[in-house]
Structures are given as C-alpha cells and as structure tokens.
C-alpha positions as YAML, in Angstrom:
chain: A
units: angstrom
residues:
- id: 1
  name: GLN
  ca: [104.98, 97.73, 105.87]
- id: 2
  name: VAL
  ca: [101.81, 99.40, 104.55]
- id: 3
  name: GLN
  ca: [100.85, 98.43, 101.08]
- id: 4
  name: LEU
  ca: [97.96, 99.63, 99.00]
- id: 5
  name: VAL
  ca: [97.62, 97.63, 95.80]
- id: 6
  name: GLU
  ca: [95.16, 98.87, 93.01]
- id: 7
  name: SER
  ca: [93.76, 96.56, 90.41]
- id: 8
  name: GLY
  ca: [90.93, 96.45, 87.84]
- id: 9
  name: GLY
  ca: [91.92, 99.17, 85.43]
- id: 10
  name: GLY
  ca: [91.76, 98.75, 81.71]
- id: 11
  name: LEU
  ca: [90.37, 99.96, 78.45]
- id: 12
  name: VAL
  ca: [86.65, 100.52, 78.12]
- id: 13
  name: GLN
  ca: [84.33, 102.23, 75.73]
- id: 14
  name: ALA
  ca: [82.37, 105.44, 76.73]
- id: 15
  name: GLY
  ca: [79.26, 104.44, 78.70]
- id: 16
  name: GLY
  ca: [80.86, 101.33, 79.95]
- id: 17
  name: SER
  ca: [81.84, 100.27, 83.56]
- id: 18
  name: LEU
  ca: [84.93, 99.20, 85.50]
- id: 19
  name: ARG
  ca: [85.38, 98.30, 89.07]
- id: 20
  name: LEU
  ca: [88.63, 99.16, 90.78]
- id: 21
  name: SER
  ca: [89.93, 97.34, 93.88]
- id: 22
  name: CYS
  ca: [92.43, 98.51, 96.43]
- id: 23
  name: ALA
  ca: [93.85, 95.79, 98.76]
- id: 24
  name: ALA
  ca: [95.25, 97.23, 101.92]
- id: 25
  name: SER
  ca: [97.79, 95.54, 104.19]
- id: 26
  name: GLY
  ca: [100.43, 96.24, 106.77]
- id: 27
  name: ARG
  ca: [98.36, 97.89, 109.51]
- id: 28
  name: THR
  ca: [94.84, 98.27, 110.91]
- id: 29
  name: PHE
  ca: [92.81, 100.59, 108.77]
- id: 30
  name: THR
  ca: [89.54, 100.57, 110.68]
- id: 31
  name: SER
  ca: [90.01, 104.13, 111.90]
- id: 32
  name: TYR
  ca: [91.22, 105.38, 108.43]
- id: 33
  name: THR
  ca: [89.61, 107.08, 105.60]
- id: 34
  name: MET
  ca: [90.27, 105.32, 102.22]
- id: 35
  name: GLY
  ca: [90.26, 107.49, 99.12]
- id: 36
  name: TRP
  ca: [90.52, 107.36, 95.36]
- id: 37
  name: PHE
  ca: [92.33, 110.00, 93.45]
- id: 38
  name: ARG
  ca: [93.14, 110.36, 89.64]
- id: 39
  name: GLN
  ca: [95.65, 112.06, 87.50]
- id: 40
  name: ALA
  ca: [95.30, 112.58, 83.77]
- id: 41
  name: PRO
  ca: [98.26, 113.45, 81.55]
- id: 42
  name: GLY
  ca: [99.28, 117.00, 81.99]
- id: 43
  name: LYS
  ca: [96.94, 117.54, 84.85]
- id: 44
  name: GLU
  ca: [97.17, 117.74, 88.62]
- id: 45
  name: ARG
  ca: [96.05, 114.82, 90.79]
- id: 46
  name: GLU
  ca: [92.36, 115.20, 91.81]
- id: 47
  name: PHE
  ca: [90.06, 113.77, 94.41]
- id: 48
  name: VAL
  ca: [87.53, 111.25, 93.20]
- id: 49
  name: ALA
  ca: [85.98, 109.62, 96.26]
- id: 50
  name: ALA
  ca: [86.46, 108.68, 99.90]
- id: 51
  name: ILE
  ca: [85.02, 106.34, 102.58]
- id: 52
  name: ARG
  ca: [85.41, 106.21, 106.17]
- id: 53
  name: TRP
  ca: [86.30, 102.63, 107.03]
- id: 54
  name: SER
  ca: [84.54, 102.57, 110.47]
- id: 55
  name: ASN
  ca: [81.13, 103.92, 109.44]
- id: 56
  name: SER
  ca: [81.04, 103.93, 105.58]
- id: 57
  name: ARG
  ca: [80.59, 107.76, 105.38]
- id: 58
  name: THR
  ca: [81.29, 108.74, 101.86]
- id: 59
  name: LEU
  ca: [82.38, 111.81, 99.88]
- id: 60
  name: TYR
  ca: [82.48, 112.25, 96.15]
- id: 61
  name: ALA
  ca: [83.76, 114.78, 93.70]
- id: 62
  name: ASP
  ca: [80.98, 116.51, 91.78]
- id: 63
  name: SER
  ca: [82.31, 115.25, 88.52]
- id: 64
  name: VAL
  ca: [81.67, 111.58, 89.48]
- id: 65
  name: LYS
  ca: [78.48, 111.88, 91.70]
- id: 66
  name: GLY
  ca: [75.78, 109.54, 90.55]
- id: 67
  name: ARG
  ca: [78.11, 107.55, 88.33]
- id: 68
  name: PHE
  ca: [80.82, 106.25, 90.75]
- id: 69
  name: THR
  ca: [80.25, 104.38, 93.97]
- id: 70
  name: ILE
  ca: [82.92, 103.73, 96.69]
- id: 71
  name: SER
  ca: [82.54, 100.85, 99.08]
- id: 72
  name: ARG
  ca: [84.58, 98.64, 101.31]
- id: 73
  name: ASP
  ca: [84.79, 95.02, 102.37]
- id: 74
  name: ASN
  ca: [86.10, 94.61, 105.94]
- id: 75
  name: ALA
  ca: [86.66, 90.94, 105.72]
- id: 76
  name: LYS
  ca: [88.97, 91.39, 102.61]
- id: 77
  name: ASN
  ca: [90.45, 94.70, 103.76]
- id: 78
  name: THR
  ca: [89.61, 95.91, 100.32]
- id: 79
  name: VAL
  ca: [88.12, 99.11, 99.08]
- id: 80
  name: TYR
  ca: [86.26, 99.28, 95.65]
- id: 81
  name: LEU
  ca: [85.47, 101.98, 93.12]
- id: 82
  name: GLN
  ca: [82.48, 101.02, 90.91]
- id: 83
  name: MET
  ca: [82.62, 103.31, 87.88]
- id: 84
  name: ASN
  ca: [79.60, 103.50, 85.59]
- id: 85
  name: SER
  ca: [78.66, 105.63, 82.58]
- id: 86
  name: LEU
  ca: [82.31, 106.26, 81.98]
- id: 87
  name: LYS
  ca: [83.33, 109.23, 79.81]
- id: 88
  name: PRO
  ca: [86.61, 109.89, 77.93]
- id: 89
  name: GLU
  ca: [87.34, 112.58, 80.50]
- id: 90
  name: ASP
  ca: [87.53, 109.85, 83.27]
- id: 91
  name: THR
  ca: [90.76, 108.62, 81.54]
- id: 92
  name: ALA
  ca: [93.48, 108.75, 84.11]
- id: 93
  name: VAL
  ca: [95.74, 106.84, 86.46]
- id: 94
  name: TYR
  ca: [93.62, 106.10, 89.46]
- id: 95
  name: TYR
  ca: [95.32, 105.89, 92.94]
- id: 96
  name: CYS
  ca: [94.16, 104.45, 96.15]
- id: 97
  name: ALA
  ca: [95.23, 106.28, 99.37]
- id: 98
  name: ALA
  ca: [94.72, 106.04, 103.14]
- id: 99
  name: ALA
  ca: [94.31, 108.92, 105.57]
- id: 100
  name: PRO
  ca: [94.21, 108.74, 109.37]
- id: 101
  name: HIS
  ca: [91.24, 111.07, 109.71]
- id: 102
  name: TRP
  ca: [88.16, 112.16, 107.82]
- id: 103
  name: GLY
  ca: [88.89, 115.19, 105.71]
- id: 104
  name: ILE
  ca: [87.86, 117.26, 102.76]
- id: 105
  name: GLY
  ca: [89.43, 115.24, 99.93]
- id: 106
  name: GLU
  ca: [92.83, 116.93, 99.70]
- id: 107
  name: SER
  ca: [95.81, 114.76, 98.77]
- id: 108
  name: TYR
  ca: [97.91, 116.23, 101.65]
- id: 109
  name: GLU
  ca: [95.57, 114.46, 104.17]
- id: 110
  name: TYR
  ca: [96.66, 111.03, 102.92]
- id: 111
  name: ASP
  ca: [99.73, 109.16, 104.29]
- id: 112
  name: TYR
  ca: [99.79, 106.14, 102.13]
- id: 113
  name: TRP
  ca: [99.47, 105.73, 98.41]
- id: 114
  name: GLY
  ca: [99.31, 102.86, 95.89]
- id: 115
  name: GLN
  ca: [101.09, 102.69, 92.69]
- id: 116
  name: GLY
  ca: [98.03, 103.46, 90.54]
- id: 117
  name: THR
  ca: [96.06, 101.72, 87.91]
- id: 118
  name: GLN
  ca: [95.40, 102.97, 84.37]
- id: 119
  name: VAL
  ca: [91.81, 103.63, 83.19]
- id: 120
  name: THR
  ca: [91.27, 104.60, 79.58]
- id: 121
  name: VAL
  ca: [87.84, 105.41, 78.23]
- id: 122
  name: SER
  ca: [87.58, 105.49, 74.47]
- id: 123
  name: SER
  ca: [85.00, 107.59, 72.70]
...
C-alpha cells in the first residue's frame, strides 16, 4: 500500500522558514516524479514544486522560485520542501504527491497523494 506522509507544517511569522518532509513507502519511487501542491481556503489546489527522483530535475511555480527548494534523500525515501522568506499568501495546506512521469505540474498527472500538512504564515 502506497503511503505519502507529510510533516513539518506549523505556524511561522512572515519572513521565516519551514521545512516540510514527505516520507514515501509502499512501492519503488525511483522512476517517479514527486511534487508538492498547496490549497488555501476558498482556492483551488495549485502546483508548488516537483522533483524527478532519478535525476533530481526540478520544476517550480513562479510564485515560489528563489524562496522554496525541493530535494530528496534516496536513503530515507523522503522528499523535502525548504521554504524560506515565507509570506502570508503562502498559508495553505501543503500536499505531497507522486506521479509516474515527468510532467508540467498539473494535479491530474499525480497518482498518489498524502493527507496534507497545514502551513500558516502570520503577518
């Protein structure tokens, strides 16, 4: 059974940092793309960042470029999202997801999803 378990969310002041983790289990993900999405209250889920497990190719939404960094640890089967210079508009539930192929950052490309972790940035 595939499981994606996010952790690391919380409350932080604007300008602060958080690191989210996504622990993956239940299958081999070496050929997969791992992504982070977020959904704010009253808004649609949006793409944040993605990384190709095999070659570390990355993709970022324009809104987080230069502030967020996605990475992975093969030994721990874990993907990270380092979030710096956080803004109140980054407040959302952040979801980890896995897709069988490299794509363009659309949610329909992803087969597996975690339960999400709340990130709240206060002004």
